Amino acid sequence: MTTHLLGIRHHGPGSARAVATRLAELEPDVVLIEGPPEADALVELTEDPAMAPPVALLAYATDDVSRAAFWPFAVFSPEWQALAYAREAGIPVRFCDLPAANTFAAGPDEHAGAPVDPLALLASAGGYDDPERWWDDVVESRRDSENPFEVIADAMTAVREDEEPPRGNEARREAYMRSVLRRTRKDGFENIAVVCGAWHVPALADPLPPASHDQTVLKGLPKRKVACTWVPWTHGRLATASGYGTGVRSPGWYHHLFTTAEDVTTRWLTGVAAVLREEDLPVSTAHVIEAVRLAETLATLRGRSSAGLAEVTEATRSVLCGGDEVQVELVTRRLVVGERLGEVPDRVPQPPLAADLTATAKRLRLKKDPMVKELDLDLRTPGGLDRSKLLHRLRILGIEWGSREASARRNKGTFRETWALCWEPAFEVDLVAAAVHGTTVPSAATAAVRDTVEGTPPLDEVTTAVENCLLADLPEALPEALAALDARAAADADVARLMSALPALARATRYGNVRGTDTAALRAVADRMLDRICAGLPPATHGIDDDAAARMAQLVDGVHDATSLLGEEAKERWLAALARLAERPSLPPLLAGRLTRILHDAGLLDALDIELRLGRALTPGITPAAGAAYVEGFFDGGALLLVHDEGLLRVIDAWLAAIHDDVFTEVLPLLRRTFGAFSGPEKRAIGHRAAGLTGPAAVVALAEELDEDRAERVLPVLATLLGVGA
């Protein structure tokens, strides 16, 4: 009875190549692989031609999906090569790590890993300060040593001799591995191959400790009910933490090392050139030849048998990218890491909600792609509308497969949506968590909305839930959401919260045009909210400080835009409320300026009214800071007013000229915040108009409107007050 221990590095192409070669030499009767034994029943699915790595085993506690873990497999993973060998040889495979049922039941303090980083110790002994680079040099990039397992076992044995015995979860894991090994021997297998992390090799070597020792370690372990399945994975996710530890930094490079037999450096740098050319960057064949020469020269100078990732990266940076780190980052993202997405067969077991999403996405021809793709939807078409509903329903469930983007077509209608789609493997866990709401995407989203509006949630959450009902077409949840909205709006006396909630509600009233939804009840709620806002504005704006005034100005803008969606009658009520509010002398300057601008844009104040109000706000009796705040509120986004209205420009020009030098430096930041937001052409146009101004600005602006007879009657009074002759 012989046991062969193949100590590997998870996701290592050198280890994968060595495992494949060694298993072919050993011809074992059974293969044991480090991994959750719950996956034993899923091994046969790897025989399906539709299974294409990278993929991952997903295990989760059925009563708490927050306790979940992935065990990823790439084509260059030693474990995957062991599975492939066993499949082709027709021999059984058993996973031998501690069951996920026990791991998920343990407390968070019981998940201690290896007490040391063995690669760091070995790398330090070899004169390396980077464990990744050391392993890459001695194992992954070498092709002249196809059986490194004896050397690895000796090295790990030496490292563990100076360390304390494993404790906690690590001790339980190795005890369970030994119990599986004993059980396999008892089942009559004579030639056993064990593929596990190199650190565990000394713990599994003969002579094994007594079985009673391991039974004591494993006795009384808590358990949870666990489900397990295969899910697609990506190279990008291989670079992050997983069930196999910290992942690898360069999965795309490792895939290249494993799948390329000859001219590794040349083929890699040719691929780099292709990526750069796709971005219209000038890279010639001569560049590639020179980059290959540089990479190989660096490898020779450093005593390496072939160019590694460090050498090809330096050649890429120096020759192909010209030292541009942005281009190097592009290569790293596209090639060194990569975003290859695996596939799993349709017959892989899935939770009902995940299965419904898969079927719906397939029907709507939405591909789960890890690369960001833009999707422009026309909601007037059945396909576009159905895709929109699905993406909105998933967002309600917390699955952000798509994020809304501004349309490049600059269309302001309601019939078009633009999405940025990017599928993350972690969404598989989110789907399991969302399954508590329902077995299909529509039913789960409906239940999630009902949960949101139940009780007394904040008003903005209820408003968002109502909007989501319409966007996602959830008619069964809409009545409850509307009832909750009406109740919360009636009970909420905070005008700011009402103003914050109204824009989403107003947007929702227009969805009936395209989505065929009756929004009459929604409009009635919005009208009642607007009445409360109009009535509550004066006390809400009394005595507020500058920061509160800035927030209130933003809320006013939001409500003003919303009233445009609620109809002319609602807009007239709103403008009337703003006109009354603008007359209040205690209004903060920034908010007063903003209201004046809104009333001007609505045609309720003519040019003379604006000049008079600006003149009053910018008189010497008003502090420059208050005047600057008024200007900020009025001219926010209004550069064209200064370009086309010379009267306004003269008022601003005269006010600026009158500010004392000592005060000007205090006002300057406020002015920059206002005028700095204007575009370059707008600034140049304003400067050109200002350069042509002549004479006393404010006086000239108002001279044509003066009544000379009435002005002369004031002169004697002024002379008396000033103590001068008439």
PDB file of C-alpha atoms in Angstrom, residues 143-363:
ATOM      1  CA  ARG A 143      10.399  23.332 -16.996  1.00  0.00           C
ATOM      2  CA  ASP A 144      13.476  21.241 -16.285  1.00  0.00           C
ATOM      3  CA  SER A 145      12.216  19.854 -12.973  1.00  0.00           C
ATOM      4  CA  GLU A 146       8.954  17.991 -13.485  1.00  0.00           C
ATOM      5  CA  ASN A 147       8.966  16.193 -10.088  1.00  0.00           C
ATOM      6  CA  PRO A 148       9.625  18.775  -7.382  1.00  0.00           C
ATOM      7  CA  PHE A 149       7.467  17.044  -4.758  1.00  0.00           C
ATOM      8  CA  GLU A 150      10.238  15.327  -2.772  1.00  0.00           C
ATOM      9  CA  VAL A 151      12.158  18.580  -2.491  1.00  0.00           C
ATOM     10  CA  ILE A 152       9.000  20.461  -1.468  1.00  0.00           C
ATOM     11  CA  ALA A 153       8.215  17.818   1.177  1.00  0.00           C
ATOM     12  CA  ASP A 154      11.710  18.063   2.630  1.00  0.00           C
ATOM     13  CA  ALA A 155      11.547  21.870   2.690  1.00  0.00           C
ATOM     14  CA  MET A 156       8.165  21.945   4.412  1.00  0.00           C
ATOM     15  CA  THR A 157       9.276  19.334   6.927  1.00  0.00           C
ATOM     16  CA  ALA A 158      12.263  21.498   7.816  1.00  0.00           C
ATOM     17  CA  VAL A 159      10.084  24.574   8.208  1.00  0.00           C
ATOM     18  CA  ARG A 160       7.543  22.810  10.436  1.00  0.00           C
ATOM     19  CA  GLU A 161      10.208  21.333  12.730  1.00  0.00           C
ATOM     20  CA  ASP A 162      10.871  24.791  14.153  1.00  0.00           C
ATOM     21  CA  GLU A 163       7.201  25.714  14.531  1.00  0.00           C
ATOM     22  CA  GLU A 164       4.647  24.917  17.210  1.00  0.00           C
ATOM     23  CA  PRO A 165       2.153  22.145  16.389  1.00  0.00           C
ATOM     24  CA  PRO A 166      -0.929  23.453  14.593  1.00  0.00           C
ATOM     25  CA  ARG A 167      -3.882  24.447  16.727  1.00  0.00           C
ATOM     26  CA  GLY A 168      -7.525  25.321  16.281  1.00  0.00           C
ATOM     27  CA  ASN A 169      -9.024  24.978  12.837  1.00  0.00           C
ATOM     28  CA  GLU A 170      -5.672  24.091  11.248  1.00  0.00           C
ATOM     29  CA  ALA A 171      -5.268  21.107  13.580  1.00  0.00           C
ATOM     30  CA  ARG A 172      -8.823  19.965  12.815  1.00  0.00           C
ATOM     31  CA  ARG A 173      -8.242  20.228   9.081  1.00  0.00           C
ATOM     32  CA  GLU A 174      -5.143  18.044   9.149  1.00  0.00           C
ATOM     33  CA  ALA A 175      -6.782  15.568  11.511  1.00  0.00           C
ATOM     34  CA  TYR A 176      -9.664  15.193   9.078  1.00  0.00           C
ATOM     35  CA  MET A 177      -7.284  14.791   6.118  1.00  0.00           C
ATOM     36  CA  ARG A 178      -5.566  11.926   7.933  1.00  0.00           C
ATOM     37  CA  SER A 179      -8.929  10.333   8.762  1.00  0.00           C
ATOM     38  CA  VAL A 180      -9.892  10.382   5.073  1.00  0.00           C
ATOM     39  CA  LEU A 181      -6.529   8.862   4.174  1.00  0.00           C
ATOM     40  CA  ARG A 182      -7.035   6.049   6.699  1.00  0.00           C
ATOM     41  CA  ARG A 183     -10.565   5.446   5.447  1.00  0.00           C
ATOM     42  CA  THR A 184      -9.335   5.280   1.853  1.00  0.00           C
ATOM     43  CA  ARG A 185      -6.709   2.713   2.780  1.00  0.00           C
ATOM     44  CA  LYS A 186      -9.334   0.727   4.673  1.00  0.00           C
ATOM     45  CA  ASP A 187     -11.515   0.724   1.539  1.00  0.00           C
ATOM     46  CA  GLY A 188      -8.816  -1.343  -0.188  1.00  0.00           C
ATOM     47  CA  PHE A 189      -7.082   1.222  -2.383  1.00  0.00           C
ATOM     48  CA  GLU A 190      -3.403   0.286  -2.759  1.00  0.00           C
ATOM     49  CA  ASN A 191      -1.972   3.193  -4.752  1.00  0.00           C
ATOM     50  CA  ILE A 192      -3.165   6.546  -3.379  1.00  0.00           C
ATOM     51  CA  ALA A 193      -2.236  10.037  -4.601  1.00  0.00           C
ATOM     52  CA  VAL A 194      -2.886  13.009  -2.345  1.00  0.00           C
ATOM     53  CA  VAL A 195      -2.895  16.519  -3.866  1.00  0.00           C
ATOM     54  CA  CYS A 196      -2.779  19.144  -1.105  1.00  0.00           C
ATOM     55  CA  GLY A 197      -1.157  22.393  -0.143  1.00  0.00           C
ATOM     56  CA  ALA A 198       2.581  21.969   0.389  1.00  0.00           C
ATOM     57  CA  TRP A 199       2.264  23.035   4.040  1.00  0.00           C
ATOM     58  CA  HIS A 200       0.160  19.947   4.876  1.00  0.00           C
ATOM     59  CA  VAL A 201       2.513  17.335   3.385  1.00  0.00           C
ATOM     60  CA  PRO A 202       4.487  16.642   6.604  1.00  0.00           C
ATOM     61  CA  ALA A 203       1.202  16.201   8.521  1.00  0.00           C
ATOM     62  CA  LEU A 204       0.074  13.441   6.118  1.00  0.00           C
ATOM     63  CA  ALA A 205       3.379  11.586   5.842  1.00  0.00           C
ATOM     64  CA  ASP A 206       3.805   8.142   7.377  1.00  0.00           C
ATOM     65  CA  PRO A 207       3.893   7.167  10.123  1.00  0.00           C
ATOM     66  CA  LEU A 208       0.543   8.789  10.879  1.00  0.00           C
ATOM     67  CA  PRO A 209      -0.349   9.526  14.495  1.00  0.00           C
ATOM     68  CA  PRO A 210      -2.821   7.133  16.145  1.00  0.00           C
ATOM     69  CA  ALA A 211      -6.383   7.357  14.839  1.00  0.00           C
ATOM     70  CA  SER A 212      -7.563   7.972  18.386  1.00  0.00           C
ATOM     71  CA  HIS A 213      -5.577  11.217  18.431  1.00  0.00           C
ATOM     72  CA  ASP A 214      -7.421  12.569  15.402  1.00  0.00           C
ATOM     73  CA  GLN A 215     -10.752  11.307  16.703  1.00  0.00           C
ATOM     74  CA  THR A 216     -10.205  13.301  19.880  1.00  0.00           C
ATOM     75  CA  VAL A 217      -9.429  16.447  17.859  1.00  0.00           C
ATOM     76  CA  LEU A 218     -12.575  16.020  15.741  1.00  0.00           C
ATOM     77  CA  LYS A 219     -14.907  14.882  18.511  1.00  0.00           C
ATOM     78  CA  GLY A 220     -17.983  16.997  19.108  1.00  0.00           C
ATOM     79  CA  LEU A 221     -17.497  19.410  16.212  1.00  0.00           C
ATOM     80  CA  PRO A 222     -20.670  21.438  15.546  1.00  0.00           C
ATOM     81  CA  LYS A 223     -22.349  21.108  12.172  1.00  0.00           C
ATOM     82  CA  ARG A 224     -24.614  23.134   9.922  1.00  0.00           C
ATOM     83  CA  LYS A 225     -26.599  22.023   6.946  1.00  0.00           C
ATOM     84  CA  VAL A 226     -24.640  22.928   3.826  1.00  0.00           C
ATOM     85  CA  ALA A 227     -25.431  23.125   0.110  1.00  0.00           C
ATOM     86  CA  CYS A 228     -22.753  22.900  -2.554  1.00  0.00           C
ATOM     87  CA  THR A 229     -22.654  23.603  -6.289  1.00  0.00           C
ATOM     88  CA  TRP A 230     -20.421  24.702  -9.162  1.00  0.00           C
ATOM     89  CA  VAL A 231     -20.455  28.352 -10.305  1.00  0.00           C
ATOM     90  CA  PRO A 232     -18.558  30.228 -13.044  1.00  0.00           C
ATOM     91  CA  TRP A 233     -15.452  32.080 -11.900  1.00  0.00           C
ATOM     92  CA  THR A 234     -13.099  34.661 -13.393  1.00  0.00           C
ATOM     93  CA  HIS A 235      -9.383  35.249 -13.517  1.00  0.00           C
ATOM     94  CA  GLY A 236      -9.978  38.591 -11.837  1.00  0.00           C
ATOM     95  CA  ARG A 237     -11.542  36.836  -8.852  1.00  0.00           C
ATOM     96  CA  LEU A 238      -8.624  34.408  -8.674  1.00  0.00           C
ATOM     97  CA  ALA A 239      -6.503  37.399  -7.733  1.00  0.00           C
ATOM     98  CA  THR A 240      -8.535  37.917  -4.541  1.00  0.00           C
ATOM     99  CA  ALA A 241      -9.084  35.980  -1.341  1.00  0.00           C
ATOM    100  CA  SER A 242     -10.977  32.701  -1.677  1.00  0.00           C
ATOM    101  CA  GLY A 243     -11.334  29.281  -0.096  1.00  0.00           C
ATOM    102  CA  TYR A 244      -7.717  28.691  -1.069  1.00  0.00           C
ATOM    103  CA  GLY A 245      -6.291  31.688   0.763  1.00  0.00           C
ATOM    104  CA  THR A 246      -5.056  34.885  -0.797  1.00  0.00           C
ATOM    105  CA  GLY A 247      -5.246  33.931  -4.461  1.00  0.00           C
ATOM    106  CA  VAL A 248      -2.591  34.791  -7.031  1.00  0.00           C
ATOM    107  CA  ARG A 249      -1.465  38.134  -8.369  1.00  0.00           C
ATOM    108  CA  SER A 250      -1.227  37.179 -12.036  1.00  0.00           C
ATOM    109  CA  PRO A 251      -3.750  34.531 -13.133  1.00  0.00           C
ATOM    110  CA  GLY A 252      -3.564  35.640 -16.767  1.00  0.00           C
ATOM    111  CA  TRP A 253       0.223  35.154 -16.773  1.00  0.00           C
ATOM    112  CA  TYR A 254      -0.094  31.762 -15.081  1.00  0.00           C
ATOM    113  CA  HIS A 255      -2.662  30.672 -17.659  1.00  0.00           C
ATOM    114  CA  HIS A 256      -0.213  31.660 -20.377  1.00  0.00           C
ATOM    115  CA  LEU A 257       2.625  29.730 -18.715  1.00  0.00           C
ATOM    116  CA  PHE A 258       0.524  26.583 -18.461  1.00  0.00           C
ATOM    117  CA  THR A 259      -1.039  26.644 -21.926  1.00  0.00           C
ATOM    118  CA  THR A 260       1.995  27.797 -23.940  1.00  0.00           C
ATOM    119  CA  ALA A 261       4.590  25.140 -24.674  1.00  0.00           C
ATOM    120  CA  GLU A 262       7.094  27.122 -26.774  1.00  0.00           C
ATOM    121  CA  ASP A 263       8.197  30.743 -27.269  1.00  0.00           C
ATOM    122  CA  VAL A 264       6.549  31.766 -23.997  1.00  0.00           C
ATOM    123  CA  THR A 265       8.089  35.241 -23.867  1.00  0.00           C
ATOM    124  CA  THR A 266       7.562  36.005 -27.551  1.00  0.00           C
ATOM    125  CA  ARG A 267       3.918  34.943 -27.525  1.00  0.00           C
ATOM    126  CA  TRP A 268       3.223  36.913 -24.356  1.00  0.00           C
ATOM    127  CA  LEU A 269       4.710  40.151 -25.630  1.00  0.00           C
ATOM    128  CA  THR A 270       2.909  39.682 -28.936  1.00  0.00           C
ATOM    129  CA  GLY A 271      -0.321  39.539 -26.929  1.00  0.00           C
ATOM    130  CA  VAL A 272       0.701  42.721 -25.083  1.00  0.00           C
ATOM    131  CA  ALA A 273       1.205  44.455 -28.432  1.00  0.00           C
ATOM    132  CA  ALA A 274      -2.259  43.335 -29.556  1.00  0.00           C
ATOM    133  CA  VAL A 275      -3.863  44.827 -26.417  1.00  0.00           C
ATOM    134  CA  LEU A 276      -2.108  48.148 -26.965  1.00  0.00           C
ATOM    135  CA  ARG A 277      -3.035  48.219 -30.650  1.00  0.00           C
ATOM    136  CA  GLU A 278      -6.687  47.697 -29.732  1.00  0.00           C
ATOM    137  CA  GLU A 279      -6.407  51.056 -27.953  1.00  0.00           C
ATOM    138  CA  ASP A 280      -4.918  52.666 -31.101  1.00  0.00           C
ATOM    139  CA  LEU A 281      -1.471  52.899 -29.527  1.00  0.00           C
ATOM    140  CA  PRO A 282       1.493  52.685 -31.931  1.00  0.00           C
ATOM    141  CA  VAL A 283       3.296  49.353 -31.400  1.00  0.00           C
ATOM    142  CA  SER A 284       5.298  47.840 -34.250  1.00  0.00           C
ATOM    143  CA  THR A 285       6.824  44.414 -34.823  1.00  0.00           C
ATOM    144  CA  ALA A 286      10.225  45.978 -34.128  1.00  0.00           C
ATOM    145  CA  HIS A 287       8.948  47.019 -30.696  1.00  0.00           C
ATOM    146  CA  VAL A 288       7.991  43.412 -29.934  1.00  0.00           C
ATOM    147  CA  ILE A 289      11.365  42.062 -31.095  1.00  0.00           C
ATOM    148  CA  GLU A 290      13.221  44.576 -28.941  1.00  0.00           C
ATOM    149  CA  ALA A 291      10.980  43.855 -25.922  1.00  0.00           C
ATOM    150  CA  VAL A 292      11.652  40.094 -26.233  1.00  0.00           C
ATOM    151  CA  ARG A 293      15.392  40.754 -26.436  1.00  0.00           C
ATOM    152  CA  LEU A 294      15.276  42.969 -23.333  1.00  0.00           C
ATOM    153  CA  ALA A 295      13.216  40.455 -21.301  1.00  0.00           C
ATOM    154  CA  GLU A 296      15.545  37.560 -22.136  1.00  0.00           C
ATOM    155  CA  THR A 297      18.636  39.662 -21.405  1.00  0.00           C
ATOM    156  CA  LEU A 298      17.252  40.639 -18.005  1.00  0.00           C
ATOM    157  CA  ALA A 299      16.545  36.972 -17.236  1.00  0.00           C
ATOM    158  CA  THR A 300      20.130  36.029 -18.126  1.00  0.00           C
ATOM    159  CA  LEU A 301      21.607  38.814 -15.992  1.00  0.00           C
ATOM    160  CA  ARG A 302      19.462  37.686 -13.047  1.00  0.00           C
ATOM    161  CA  GLY A 303      20.390  34.044 -13.412  1.00  0.00           C
ATOM    162  CA  ARG A 304      16.932  32.865 -14.439  1.00  0.00           C
ATOM    163  CA  SER A 305      16.341  29.971 -16.824  1.00  0.00           C
ATOM    164  CA  SER A 306      13.677  31.980 -18.641  1.00  0.00           C
ATOM    165  CA  ALA A 307      12.027  35.372 -18.469  1.00  0.00           C
ATOM    166  CA  GLY A 308       9.467  35.655 -15.709  1.00  0.00           C
ATOM    167  CA  LEU A 309       6.647  38.100 -15.117  1.00  0.00           C
ATOM    168  CA  ALA A 310       9.027  40.715 -13.681  1.00  0.00           C
ATOM    169  CA  GLU A 311      11.174  40.661 -16.814  1.00  0.00           C
ATOM    170  CA  VAL A 312       8.350  40.796 -19.343  1.00  0.00           C
ATOM    171  CA  THR A 313       6.678  43.571 -17.334  1.00  0.00           C
ATOM    172  CA  GLU A 314       9.843  45.661 -17.337  1.00  0.00           C
ATOM    173  CA  ALA A 315      10.236  45.072 -21.060  1.00  0.00           C
ATOM    174  CA  THR A 316       6.619  46.062 -21.579  1.00  0.00           C
ATOM    175  CA  ARG A 317       7.044  49.237 -19.554  1.00  0.00           C
ATOM    176  CA  SER A 318      10.300  50.311 -21.217  1.00  0.00           C
ATOM    177  CA  VAL A 319       9.796  49.319 -24.849  1.00  0.00           C
ATOM    178  CA  LEU A 320       6.115  48.851 -25.606  1.00  0.00           C
ATOM    179  CA  CYS A 321       4.666  51.502 -23.265  1.00  0.00           C
ATOM    180  CA  GLY A 322       7.440  54.060 -23.301  1.00  0.00           C
ATOM    181  CA  GLY A 323       7.367  54.319 -19.516  1.00  0.00           C
ATOM    182  CA  ASP A 324       3.650  55.199 -19.419  1.00  0.00           C
ATOM    183  CA  GLU A 325       2.235  53.630 -16.242  1.00  0.00           C
ATOM    184  CA  VAL A 326      -1.348  54.040 -17.470  1.00  0.00           C
ATOM    185  CA  GLN A 327      -0.571  51.759 -20.409  1.00  0.00           C
ATOM    186  CA  VAL A 328       1.181  49.295 -18.098  1.00  0.00           C
ATOM    187  CA  GLU A 329      -1.919  49.233 -15.898  1.00  0.00           C
ATOM    188  CA  LEU A 330      -4.023  48.485 -18.974  1.00  0.00           C
ATOM    189  CA  VAL A 331      -1.815  45.496 -19.804  1.00  0.00           C
ATOM    190  CA  THR A 332      -1.977  44.306 -16.201  1.00  0.00           C
ATOM    191  CA  ARG A 333      -5.756  44.489 -16.144  1.00  0.00           C
ATOM    192  CA  ARG A 334      -6.289  42.875 -19.556  1.00  0.00           C
ATOM    193  CA  LEU A 335      -3.515  40.267 -19.603  1.00  0.00           C
ATOM    194  CA  VAL A 336      -1.610  39.810 -16.346  1.00  0.00           C
ATOM    195  CA  VAL A 337      -4.853  39.451 -14.395  1.00  0.00           C
ATOM    196  CA  GLY A 338      -7.369  39.045 -17.206  1.00  0.00           C
ATOM    197  CA  GLU A 339     -11.127  38.568 -17.072  1.00  0.00           C
ATOM    198  CA  ARG A 340     -11.625  35.113 -18.492  1.00  0.00           C
ATOM    199  CA  LEU A 341     -15.036  33.793 -17.399  1.00  0.00           C
ATOM    200  CA  GLY A 342     -15.694  30.086 -16.958  1.00  0.00           C
ATOM    201  CA  GLU A 343     -18.836  28.117 -17.754  1.00  0.00           C
ATOM    202  CA  VAL A 344     -20.806  25.424 -15.971  1.00  0.00           C
ATOM    203  CA  PRO A 345     -23.362  23.004 -17.478  1.00  0.00           C
ATOM    204  CA  ASP A 346     -27.065  23.751 -17.267  1.00  0.00           C
ATOM    205  CA  ARG A 347     -27.579  20.586 -15.217  1.00  0.00           C
ATOM    206  CA  VAL A 348     -25.466  21.926 -12.347  1.00  0.00           C
ATOM    207  CA  PRO A 349     -27.780  22.184  -9.311  1.00  0.00           C
ATOM    208  CA  GLN A 350     -28.916  25.741  -8.636  1.00  0.00           C
ATOM    209  CA  PRO A 351     -31.230  27.338  -6.096  1.00  0.00           C
ATOM    210  CA  PRO A 352     -34.636  28.108  -7.673  1.00  0.00           C
ATOM    211  CA  LEU A 353     -34.009  31.869  -7.772  1.00  0.00           C
ATOM    212  CA  ALA A 354     -30.635  31.455  -9.490  1.00  0.00           C
ATOM    213  CA  ALA A 355     -32.158  28.998 -11.961  1.00  0.00           C
ATOM    214  CA  ASP A 356     -34.946  31.472 -12.772  1.00  0.00           C
ATOM    215  CA  LEU A 357     -32.406  34.244 -13.372  1.00  0.00           C
ATOM    216  CA  THR A 358     -30.333  31.982 -15.622  1.00  0.00           C
ATOM    217  CA  ALA A 359     -33.383  31.048 -17.690  1.00  0.00           C
ATOM    218  CA  THR A 360     -34.600  34.653 -17.896  1.00  0.00           C
ATOM    219  CA  ALA A 361     -31.184  35.999 -18.867  1.00  0.00           C
ATOM    220  CA  LYS A 362     -30.884  33.326 -21.547  1.00  0.00           C
ATOM    221  CA  ARG A 363     -34.332  34.213 -22.937  1.00  0.00           C
TER     222      ARG A 363
END
